[in-house]
């Protein structure tokens, strides 16, 4: 849409509830070595991993000790600052672990844990207020798709999440059709582009042209090394949120190195 602006693609691995801290260390070491061997240029694609809470400290220590260029993300956060919230983790706790990104609004939280647009918005604000970047997930169910088309629900979810974000604070959007998550049935690149474009138009409206030009809009839902290049060819798709395929180190590396086959 804006040919003069280049957005560094972001390839984000959402591990969900997989890997204990020892497995996390082994995985990140292998990934970092593989990318080093391949002479991966991180300006071609930023790489972020989103381990479970219990792994964050171990991964943080490894990234710092070996000066690895991977970014660290968390999968969730409390909307509250502190207090009597048994089991919850605050944004301040995450910033102490050098966490840069936090996923909010993932469909497994919206549908599995009943998180409303209001909760998602409050979490996004809590993340931004501590200087981290929310990765705001939006997406329609199969029923929404039939009833309202592809873009209506994701656009409404994004509007709700942006409503409470402090002006000028950076964010990432991940378009993840619920029917495509973990199903092996990804959206087509054209479907992803059309919703990503609608989301970018929404960002223009709510946050302005500059924010829209620099904000990365990811696609997520059954991304593999086979389909990543086609998504990355779309002008409004700036990366991917990868679930299952981010747990296999060779496969995740092929996804990260999509530029090797983007022209194919
Ligand atoms: P998937 O998950 O790649 O396994 O479909 C994506 C996600 O839920 O973020």
PDB file of C-alpha atoms and ligand atoms in Angstrom:
ATOM      1  CA  UNK A   1       0.000   0.000   0.000  1.00  0.00           C
ATOM      2  CA  UNK A   2       2.791   2.438   0.862  1.00  0.00           C
ATOM      3  CA  UNK A   3       5.659   1.563  -1.449  1.00  0.00           C
ATOM      4  CA  UNK A   4       8.163   3.929   0.147  1.00  0.00           C
ATOM      5  CA  UNK A   5       7.964   2.444   3.628  1.00  0.00           C
ATOM      6  CA  UNK A   6       9.775  -0.746   4.432  1.00  0.00           C
ATOM      7  CA  UNK A   7       8.643  -2.749   7.397  1.00  0.00           C
ATOM      8  CA  UNK A   8      11.078  -5.364   8.678  1.00  0.00           C
ATOM      9  CA  UNK A   9       9.164  -8.624   8.481  1.00  0.00           C
ATOM     10  CA  UNK A  10       8.529 -10.348  11.804  1.00  0.00           C
ATOM     11  CA  UNK A  11       8.471 -14.120  12.071  1.00  0.00           C
ATOM     12  CA  UNK A  12       7.042 -14.977  15.474  1.00  0.00           C
ATOM     13  CA  UNK A  13       6.935 -18.455  16.987  1.00  0.00           C
ATOM     14  CA  UNK A  14       4.028 -18.974  19.368  1.00  0.00           C
ATOM     15  CA  UNK A  15       4.996 -22.109  21.271  1.00  0.00           C
ATOM     16  CA  UNK A  16       1.685 -22.266  23.153  1.00  0.00           C
ATOM     17  CA  UNK A  17       1.867 -24.829  26.008  1.00  0.00           C
ATOM     18  CA  UNK A  18       4.919 -26.681  24.683  1.00  0.00           C
ATOM     19  CA  UNK A  19       8.551 -27.079  25.853  1.00  0.00           C
ATOM     20  CA  UNK A  20       9.720 -26.925  29.470  1.00  0.00           C
ATOM     21  CA  UNK A  21      12.631 -24.599  30.233  1.00  0.00           C
ATOM     22  CA  UNK A  22      15.292 -27.192  29.401  1.00  0.00           C
ATOM     23  CA  UNK A  23      13.697 -27.958  26.059  1.00  0.00           C
ATOM     24  CA  UNK A  24      13.375 -24.216  25.475  1.00  0.00           C
ATOM     25  CA  UNK A  25      17.113 -23.667  25.986  1.00  0.00           C
ATOM     26  CA  UNK A  26      18.011 -26.543  23.672  1.00  0.00           C
ATOM     27  CA  UNK A  27      15.608 -25.289  21.006  1.00  0.00           C
ATOM     28  CA  UNK A  28      16.780 -21.664  21.085  1.00  0.00           C
ATOM     29  CA  UNK A  29      20.434 -22.752  20.953  1.00  0.00           C
ATOM     30  CA  UNK A  30      19.771 -24.921  17.898  1.00  0.00           C
ATOM     31  CA  UNK A  31      17.778 -22.192  16.227  1.00  0.00           C
ATOM     32  CA  UNK A  32      20.451 -19.560  16.860  1.00  0.00           C
ATOM     33  CA  UNK A  33      23.243 -21.835  15.592  1.00  0.00           C
ATOM     34  CA  UNK A  34      21.262 -22.708  12.477  1.00  0.00           C
ATOM     35  CA  UNK A  35      20.572 -19.066  11.683  1.00  0.00           C
ATOM     36  CA  UNK A  36      24.218 -18.194  12.270  1.00  0.00           C
ATOM     37  CA  UNK A  37      25.372 -21.000   9.962  1.00  0.00           C
ATOM     38  CA  UNK A  38      22.981 -19.763   7.312  1.00  0.00           C
ATOM     39  CA  UNK A  39      24.282 -16.198   7.850  1.00  0.00           C
ATOM     40  CA  UNK A  40      20.749 -15.023   8.449  1.00  0.00           C
ATOM     41  CA  UNK A  41      20.379 -11.284   8.066  1.00  0.00           C
ATOM     42  CA  UNK A  42      17.979 -10.094  10.771  1.00  0.00           C
ATOM     43  CA  UNK A  43      17.059  -7.085   8.679  1.00  0.00           C
ATOM     44  CA  UNK A  44      15.473  -9.594   6.246  1.00  0.00           C
ATOM     45  CA  UNK A  45      13.329 -10.978   9.035  1.00  0.00           C
ATOM     46  CA  UNK A  46      13.214 -10.282  12.746  1.00  0.00           C
ATOM     47  CA  UNK A  47      12.723 -13.495  14.706  1.00  0.00           C
ATOM     48  CA  UNK A  48      10.775 -13.694  17.960  1.00  0.00           C
ATOM     49  CA  UNK A  49       9.965 -16.642  20.181  1.00  0.00           C
ATOM     50  CA  UNK A  50       7.030 -16.759  22.593  1.00  0.00           C
ATOM     51  CA  UNK A  51       7.757 -19.430  25.215  1.00  0.00           C
ATOM     52  CA  UNK A  52       5.494 -20.298  28.166  1.00  0.00           C
ATOM     53  CA  UNK A  53       5.994 -18.158  31.300  1.00  0.00           C
ATOM     54  CA  UNK A  54       8.097 -20.803  33.063  1.00  0.00           C
ATOM     55  CA  UNK A  55      10.706 -20.705  30.250  1.00  0.00           C
ATOM     56  CA  UNK A  56      11.111 -16.947  29.951  1.00  0.00           C
ATOM     57  CA  UNK A  57      13.873 -16.507  32.512  1.00  0.00           C
ATOM     58  CA  UNK A  58      15.967 -19.303  30.977  1.00  0.00           C
ATOM     59  CA  UNK A  59      15.561 -17.993  27.439  1.00  0.00           C
ATOM     60  CA  UNK A  60      16.280 -14.414  28.561  1.00  0.00           C
ATOM     61  CA  UNK A  61      19.529 -15.545  30.211  1.00  0.00           C
ATOM     62  CA  UNK A  62      20.602 -17.464  27.108  1.00  0.00           C
ATOM     63  CA  UNK A  63      19.820 -14.587  24.744  1.00  0.00           C
ATOM     64  CA  UNK A  64      21.789 -12.156  26.926  1.00  0.00           C
ATOM     65  CA  UNK A  65      24.764 -14.442  27.616  1.00  0.00           C
ATOM     66  CA  UNK A  66      25.264 -15.379  23.960  1.00  0.00           C
ATOM     67  CA  UNK A  67      24.163 -11.974  22.644  1.00  0.00           C
ATOM     68  CA  UNK A  68      21.628 -13.601  20.335  1.00  0.00           C
ATOM     69  CA  UNK A  69      19.592 -11.406  18.026  1.00  0.00           C
ATOM     70  CA  UNK A  70      16.299 -13.141  18.753  1.00  0.00           C
ATOM     71  CA  UNK A  71      13.441 -11.193  20.296  1.00  0.00           C
ATOM     72  CA  UNK A  72      11.579 -12.502  23.320  1.00  0.00           C
ATOM     73  CA  UNK A  73       7.811 -12.520  23.678  1.00  0.00           C
ATOM     74  CA  UNK A  74       5.236 -13.732  26.185  1.00  0.00           C
ATOM     75  CA  UNK A  75       1.932 -15.396  25.368  1.00  0.00           C
ATOM     76  CA  UNK A  76      -0.318 -13.544  27.798  1.00  0.00           C
ATOM     77  CA  UNK A  77      -0.351 -11.011  30.640  1.00  0.00           C
ATOM     78  CA  UNK A  78      -2.716  -9.776  33.307  1.00  0.00           C
ATOM     79  CA  UNK A  79      -4.537  -6.515  32.696  1.00  0.00           C
ATOM     80  CA  UNK A  80      -3.970  -5.684  36.392  1.00  0.00           C
ATOM     81  CA  UNK A  81      -0.804  -4.145  37.802  1.00  0.00           C
ATOM     82  CA  UNK A  82      -0.441  -6.216  40.973  1.00  0.00           C
ATOM     83  CA  UNK A  83      -2.446  -7.667  43.817  1.00  0.00           C
ATOM     84  CA  UNK A  84      -4.791 -10.515  44.570  1.00  0.00           C
ATOM     85  CA  UNK A  85      -4.873 -12.213  41.174  1.00  0.00           C
ATOM     86  CA  UNK A  86      -3.829 -15.788  41.831  1.00  0.00           C
ATOM     87  CA  UNK A  87      -1.992 -17.334  38.911  1.00  0.00           C
ATOM     88  CA  UNK A  88      -1.633 -14.119  36.941  1.00  0.00           C
ATOM     89  CA  UNK A  89       1.556 -12.449  35.691  1.00  0.00           C
ATOM     90  CA  UNK A  90       1.889  -8.664  35.430  1.00  0.00           C
ATOM     91  CA  UNK A  91       3.371  -6.590  32.618  1.00  0.00           C
ATOM     92  CA  UNK A  92       5.997  -5.221  35.037  1.00  0.00           C
ATOM     93  CA  UNK A  93       7.165  -8.782  35.784  1.00  0.00           C
ATOM     94  CA  UNK A  94       7.588  -9.419  32.066  1.00  0.00           C
ATOM     95  CA  UNK A  95       9.573  -6.247  31.416  1.00  0.00           C
ATOM     96  CA  UNK A  96      12.032  -7.352  34.145  1.00  0.00           C
ATOM     97  CA  UNK A  97      12.691 -10.416  31.973  1.00  0.00           C
ATOM     98  CA  UNK A  98      13.463  -8.221  28.934  1.00  0.00           C
ATOM     99  CA  UNK A  99      10.281  -9.355  27.231  1.00  0.00           C
ATOM    100  CA  UNK A 100       9.644  -7.152  24.189  1.00  0.00           C
ATOM    101  CA  UNK A 101       6.381  -8.502  22.789  1.00  0.00           C
ATOM    102  CA  UNK A 102       3.225  -9.909  24.355  1.00  0.00           C
ATOM    103  CA  UNK A 103       0.444 -11.704  22.503  1.00  0.00           C
ATOM    104  CA  UNK A 104      -3.068 -10.523  23.343  1.00  0.00           C
ATOM    105  CA  UNK A 105      -6.420 -11.605  21.984  1.00  0.00           C
ATOM    106  CA  UNK A 106      -5.299 -14.977  20.703  1.00  0.00           C
ATOM    107  CA  UNK A 107      -8.365 -17.011  19.819  1.00  0.00           C
ATOM    108  CA  UNK A 108      -7.342 -19.651  22.355  1.00  0.00           C
ATOM    109  CA  UNK A 109      -7.699 -16.940  25.031  1.00  0.00           C
ATOM    110  CA  UNK A 110     -10.809 -15.327  23.544  1.00  0.00           C
ATOM    111  CA  UNK A 111     -12.637 -18.627  23.060  1.00  0.00           C
ATOM    112  CA  UNK A 112     -10.933 -20.925  25.583  1.00  0.00           C
ATOM    113  CA  UNK A 113     -10.822 -18.390  28.449  1.00  0.00           C
ATOM    114  CA  UNK A 114     -13.722 -16.114  27.594  1.00  0.00           C
ATOM    115  CA  UNK A 115     -11.580 -13.001  27.048  1.00  0.00           C
ATOM    116  CA  UNK A 116     -13.770 -10.211  25.712  1.00  0.00           C
ATOM    117  CA  UNK A 117     -12.719  -7.282  23.536  1.00  0.00           C
ATOM    118  CA  UNK A 118     -12.641  -5.188  26.734  1.00  0.00           C
ATOM    119  CA  UNK A 119     -10.209  -7.552  28.455  1.00  0.00           C
ATOM    120  CA  UNK A 120      -8.039  -7.662  25.328  1.00  0.00           C
ATOM    121  CA  UNK A 121      -8.008  -3.848  25.208  1.00  0.00           C
ATOM    122  CA  UNK A 122      -7.081  -3.598  28.898  1.00  0.00           C
ATOM    123  CA  UNK A 123      -4.242  -6.082  28.430  1.00  0.00           C
ATOM    124  CA  UNK A 124      -2.963  -4.261  25.336  1.00  0.00           C
ATOM    125  CA  UNK A 125      -2.912  -1.012  27.319  1.00  0.00           C
ATOM    126  CA  UNK A 126      -1.071  -2.663  30.247  1.00  0.00           C
ATOM    127  CA  UNK A 127       1.561  -3.978  27.816  1.00  0.00           C
ATOM    128  CA  UNK A 128       2.059  -0.607  26.110  1.00  0.00           C
ATOM    129  CA  UNK A 129       2.231   1.296  29.376  1.00  0.00           C
ATOM    130  CA  UNK A 130       5.275  -0.725  30.433  1.00  0.00           C
ATOM    131  CA  UNK A 131       7.030  -0.155  27.090  1.00  0.00           C
ATOM    132  CA  UNK A 132       6.419  -3.576  25.565  1.00  0.00           C
ATOM    133  CA  UNK A 133       4.723  -4.131  22.222  1.00  0.00           C
ATOM    134  CA  UNK A 134       1.356  -5.893  22.108  1.00  0.00           C
ATOM    135  CA  UNK A 135       0.824  -8.410  19.324  1.00  0.00           C
ATOM    136  CA  UNK A 136      -2.908  -7.956  18.906  1.00  0.00           C
ATOM    137  CA  UNK A 137      -4.530 -11.088  17.475  1.00  0.00           C
ATOM    138  CA  UNK A 138      -7.772 -10.783  15.578  1.00  0.00           C
ATOM    139  CA  UNK A 139      -9.690 -13.238  13.452  1.00  0.00           C
ATOM    140  CA  UNK A 140     -13.068 -14.553  12.445  1.00  0.00           C
ATOM    141  CA  UNK A 141     -14.564 -17.970  13.143  1.00  0.00           C
ATOM    142  CA  UNK A 142     -15.966 -20.096  10.317  1.00  0.00           C
ATOM    143  CA  UNK A 143     -19.466 -18.968  11.371  1.00  0.00           C
ATOM    144  CA  UNK A 144     -18.409 -15.273  11.330  1.00  0.00           C
ATOM    145  CA  UNK A 145     -16.936 -15.785   7.874  1.00  0.00           C
ATOM    146  CA  UNK A 146     -20.212 -17.146   6.561  1.00  0.00           C
ATOM    147  CA  UNK A 147     -22.330 -14.528   8.286  1.00  0.00           C
ATOM    148  CA  UNK A 148     -20.258 -11.334   7.978  1.00  0.00           C
ATOM    149  CA  UNK A 149     -17.467 -12.050   5.460  1.00  0.00           C
ATOM    150  CA  UNK A 150     -13.796 -12.209   6.394  1.00  0.00           C
ATOM    151  CA  UNK A 151     -12.899  -8.672   7.485  1.00  0.00           C
ATOM    152  CA  UNK A 152     -15.816  -7.484   9.662  1.00  0.00           C
ATOM    153  CA  UNK A 153     -14.981  -9.303  12.902  1.00  0.00           C
ATOM    154  CA  UNK A 154     -11.183  -8.794  12.738  1.00  0.00           C
ATOM    155  CA  UNK A 155     -11.672  -5.081  12.027  1.00  0.00           C
ATOM    156  CA  UNK A 156     -14.104  -4.704  14.950  1.00  0.00           C
ATOM    157  CA  UNK A 157     -11.716  -6.576  17.262  1.00  0.00           C
ATOM    158  CA  UNK A 158      -8.833  -4.349  16.208  1.00  0.00           C
ATOM    159  CA  UNK A 159     -10.845  -1.160  16.741  1.00  0.00           C
ATOM    160  CA  UNK A 160     -11.729  -2.315  20.260  1.00  0.00           C
ATOM    161  CA  UNK A 161      -8.113  -3.145  21.106  1.00  0.00           C
ATOM    162  CA  UNK A 162      -6.767   0.150  19.768  1.00  0.00           C
ATOM    163  CA  UNK A 163      -9.303   2.206  21.688  1.00  0.00           C
ATOM    164  CA  UNK A 164      -7.284   2.121  24.924  1.00  0.00           C
ATOM    165  CA  UNK A 165      -3.756   2.124  23.510  1.00  0.00           C
ATOM    166  CA  UNK A 166      -1.733   5.213  24.462  1.00  0.00           C
ATOM    167  CA  UNK A 167      -1.300   7.423  21.382  1.00  0.00           C
ATOM    168  CA  UNK A 168       1.885   6.770  19.460  1.00  0.00           C
ATOM    169  CA  UNK A 169       2.745   3.464  21.141  1.00  0.00           C
ATOM    170  CA  UNK A 170       3.878   0.737  18.753  1.00  0.00           C
ATOM    171  CA  UNK A 171       1.887  -2.442  18.207  1.00  0.00           C
ATOM    172  CA  UNK A 172       1.776  -5.456  15.907  1.00  0.00           C
ATOM    173  CA  UNK A 173      -1.417  -6.946  14.486  1.00  0.00           C
ATOM    174  CA  UNK A 174      -1.785 -10.654  13.765  1.00  0.00           C
ATOM    175  CA  UNK A 175      -4.643 -11.694  11.520  1.00  0.00           C
ATOM    176  CA  UNK A 176      -5.450 -15.263  12.433  1.00  0.00           C
ATOM    177  CA  UNK A 177      -8.661 -16.735  11.050  1.00  0.00           C
ATOM    178  CA  UNK A 178      -9.858 -19.072  13.804  1.00  0.00           C
ATOM    179  CA  UNK A 179     -10.707 -21.765  11.272  1.00  0.00           C
ATOM    180  CA  UNK A 180      -7.111 -21.750  10.003  1.00  0.00           C
ATOM    181  CA  UNK A 181      -5.388 -22.155  13.395  1.00  0.00           C
ATOM    182  CA  UNK A 182      -3.962 -25.625  13.874  1.00  0.00           C
ATOM    183  CA  UNK A 183      -6.237 -26.974  11.145  1.00  0.00           C
ATOM    184  CA  UNK A 184      -3.719 -27.443   8.350  1.00  0.00           C
ATOM    185  CA  UNK A 185      -6.067 -25.314   6.270  1.00  0.00           C
ATOM    186  CA  UNK A 186      -4.421 -21.913   5.873  1.00  0.00           C
ATOM    187  CA  UNK A 187      -6.188 -18.939   4.330  1.00  0.00           C
ATOM    188  CA  UNK A 188      -5.228 -18.237   0.744  1.00  0.00           C
ATOM    189  CA  UNK A 189      -2.637 -15.482   0.299  1.00  0.00           C
ATOM    190  CA  UNK A 190      -5.346 -13.374  -1.374  1.00  0.00           C
ATOM    191  CA  UNK A 191      -7.694 -13.801   1.601  1.00  0.00           C
ATOM    192  CA  UNK A 192      -4.891 -12.837   3.990  1.00  0.00           C
ATOM    193  CA  UNK A 193      -4.023  -9.800   1.876  1.00  0.00           C
ATOM    194  CA  UNK A 194      -7.587  -8.567   1.693  1.00  0.00           C
ATOM    195  CA  UNK A 195      -8.098  -8.704   5.469  1.00  0.00           C
ATOM    196  CA  UNK A 196      -4.588  -7.323   6.155  1.00  0.00           C
ATOM    197  CA  UNK A 197      -5.433  -4.390   3.896  1.00  0.00           C
ATOM    198  CA  UNK A 198      -8.717  -3.781   5.728  1.00  0.00           C
ATOM    199  CA  UNK A 199      -6.829  -3.877   9.025  1.00  0.00           C
ATOM    200  CA  UNK A 200      -4.276  -1.381   7.737  1.00  0.00           C
ATOM    201  CA  UNK A 201      -7.069   0.941   6.634  1.00  0.00           C
ATOM    202  CA  UNK A 202      -8.468   0.686  10.153  1.00  0.00           C
ATOM    203  CA  UNK A 203      -5.077   1.640  11.592  1.00  0.00           C
ATOM    204  CA  UNK A 204      -5.011   4.692   9.291  1.00  0.00           C
ATOM    205  CA  UNK A 205      -8.425   5.724  10.606  1.00  0.00           C
ATOM    206  CA  UNK A 206      -7.682   5.158  14.285  1.00  0.00           C
ATOM    207  CA  UNK A 207      -3.948   5.816  14.621  1.00  0.00           C
ATOM    208  CA  UNK A 208      -3.045   7.767  11.492  1.00  0.00           C
ATOM    209  CA  UNK A 209      -1.023   7.281   8.305  1.00  0.00           C
ATOM    210  CA  UNK A 210       2.376   7.107   9.985  1.00  0.00           C
ATOM    211  CA  UNK A 211       1.334   4.377  12.382  1.00  0.00           C
ATOM    212  CA  UNK A 212      -0.255   2.441   9.534  1.00  0.00           C
ATOM    213  CA  UNK A 213       2.875   2.720   7.410  1.00  0.00           C
ATOM    214  CA  UNK A 214       5.148   1.318  10.125  1.00  0.00           C
ATOM    215  CA  UNK A 215       2.872  -1.204  11.855  1.00  0.00           C
ATOM    216  CA  UNK A 216       3.454  -4.817  10.956  1.00  0.00           C
ATOM    217  CA  UNK A 217       0.414  -6.895  10.107  1.00  0.00           C
ATOM    218  CA  UNK A 218       1.128 -10.618  10.376  1.00  0.00           C
ATOM    219  CA  UNK A 219      -0.777 -13.565   9.041  1.00  0.00           C
ATOM    220  CA  UNK A 220      -1.234 -16.633  11.269  1.00  0.00           C
ATOM    221  CA  UNK A 221      -2.972 -19.975  10.867  1.00  0.00           C
ATOM    222  CA  UNK A 222      -1.284 -23.135   9.544  1.00  0.00           C
ATOM    223  CA  UNK A 223       1.776 -21.289   8.234  1.00  0.00           C
ATOM    224  CA  UNK A 224       4.476 -23.659   6.932  1.00  0.00           C
ATOM    225  CA  UNK A 225       7.674 -23.396   4.910  1.00  0.00           C
ATOM    226  CA  UNK A 226       5.562 -24.370   1.889  1.00  0.00           C
ATOM    227  CA  UNK A 227       3.134 -21.452   2.069  1.00  0.00           C
ATOM    228  CA  UNK A 228       5.135 -18.648   3.762  1.00  0.00           C
ATOM    229  CA  UNK A 229       6.594 -17.235   0.550  1.00  0.00           C
ATOM    230  CA  UNK A 230       3.156 -16.738  -0.990  1.00  0.00           C
ATOM    231  CA  UNK A 231       1.947 -14.866   2.110  1.00  0.00           C
ATOM    232  CA  UNK A 232       5.067 -12.717   2.174  1.00  0.00           C
ATOM    233  CA  UNK A 233       4.523 -11.662  -1.427  1.00  0.00           C
ATOM    234  CA  UNK A 234       1.348  -9.832  -0.349  1.00  0.00           C
ATOM    235  CA  UNK A 235       1.900  -6.111   0.080  1.00  0.00           C
ATOM    236  CA  UNK A 236       0.071  -5.823   3.421  1.00  0.00           C
ATOM    237  CA  UNK A 237       1.397  -9.007   5.030  1.00  0.00           C
ATOM    238  CA  UNK A 238       4.546  -8.231   7.021  1.00  0.00           C
ATOM    239  CA  UNK A 239       5.300 -11.536   8.654  1.00  0.00           C
ATOM    240  CA  UNK A 240       3.736 -14.524  10.334  1.00  0.00           C
ATOM    241  CA  UNK A 241       2.601 -15.773  13.713  1.00  0.00           C
ATOM    242  CA  UNK A 242       3.522 -19.434  13.588  1.00  0.00           C
ATOM    243  CA  UNK A 243       2.197 -22.068  15.987  1.00  0.00           C
ATOM    244  CA  UNK A 244       2.830 -25.758  15.283  1.00  0.00           C
ATOM    245  CA  UNK A 245       5.584 -25.188  12.707  1.00  0.00           C
ATOM    246  CA  UNK A 246       7.539 -23.008  15.163  1.00  0.00           C
ATOM    247  CA  UNK A 247       8.219 -26.086  17.337  1.00  0.00           C
ATOM    248  CA  UNK A 248      10.273 -27.818  14.650  1.00  0.00           C
ATOM    249  CA  UNK A 249      13.622 -26.131  14.451  1.00  0.00           C
ATOM    250  CA  UNK A 250      14.423 -26.908  10.796  1.00  0.00           C
ATOM    251  CA  UNK A 251      10.939 -26.045   9.614  1.00  0.00           C
ATOM    252  CA  UNK A 252      10.869 -22.800  11.615  1.00  0.00           C
ATOM    253  CA  UNK A 253      14.220 -21.837  10.129  1.00  0.00           C
ATOM    254  CA  UNK A 254      12.930 -22.416   6.607  1.00  0.00           C
ATOM    255  CA  UNK A 255       9.987 -20.143   7.414  1.00  0.00           C
ATOM    256  CA  UNK A 256      12.318 -17.451   8.786  1.00  0.00           C
ATOM    257  CA  UNK A 257      14.469 -17.733   5.658  1.00  0.00           C
ATOM    258  CA  UNK A 258      11.511 -17.253   3.334  1.00  0.00           C
ATOM    259  CA  UNK A 259      13.488 -14.806   1.211  1.00  0.00           C
ATOM    260  CA  UNK A 260      15.440 -17.767  -0.117  1.00  0.00           C
ATOM    261  CA  UNK A 261      12.251 -18.969  -1.773  1.00  0.00           C
ATOM    262  CA  UNK A 262      10.000 -15.911  -1.893  1.00  0.00           C
ATOM    263  CA  UNK A 263      10.540 -15.496  -5.612  1.00  0.00           C
ATOM    264  CA  UNK A 264       9.932 -19.191  -6.285  1.00  0.00           C
TER     265      UNK A 264
HETATM  266  P1  LIG B   1      -0.765 -22.729  13.864  1.00  0.00           P
HETATM  267  O1  LIG B   1      -1.083 -21.692  15.050  1.00  0.00           O
HETATM  268  O2  LIG B   1       0.413 -22.189  13.103  1.00  0.00           O
HETATM  269  O3  LIG B   1      -0.440 -24.028  14.572  1.00  0.00           O
HETATM  270  O4  LIG B   1      -1.984 -22.820  13.021  1.00  0.00           O
HETATM  271  C1  LIG B   1      -0.984 -20.317  14.855  1.00  0.00           C
HETATM  272  C2  LIG B   1      -1.347 -19.588  16.119  1.00  0.00           C
HETATM  273  O5  LIG B   1      -2.262 -20.030  16.830  1.00  0.00           O
HETATM  274  O6  LIG B   1      -0.733 -18.553  16.454  1.00  0.00           O
END
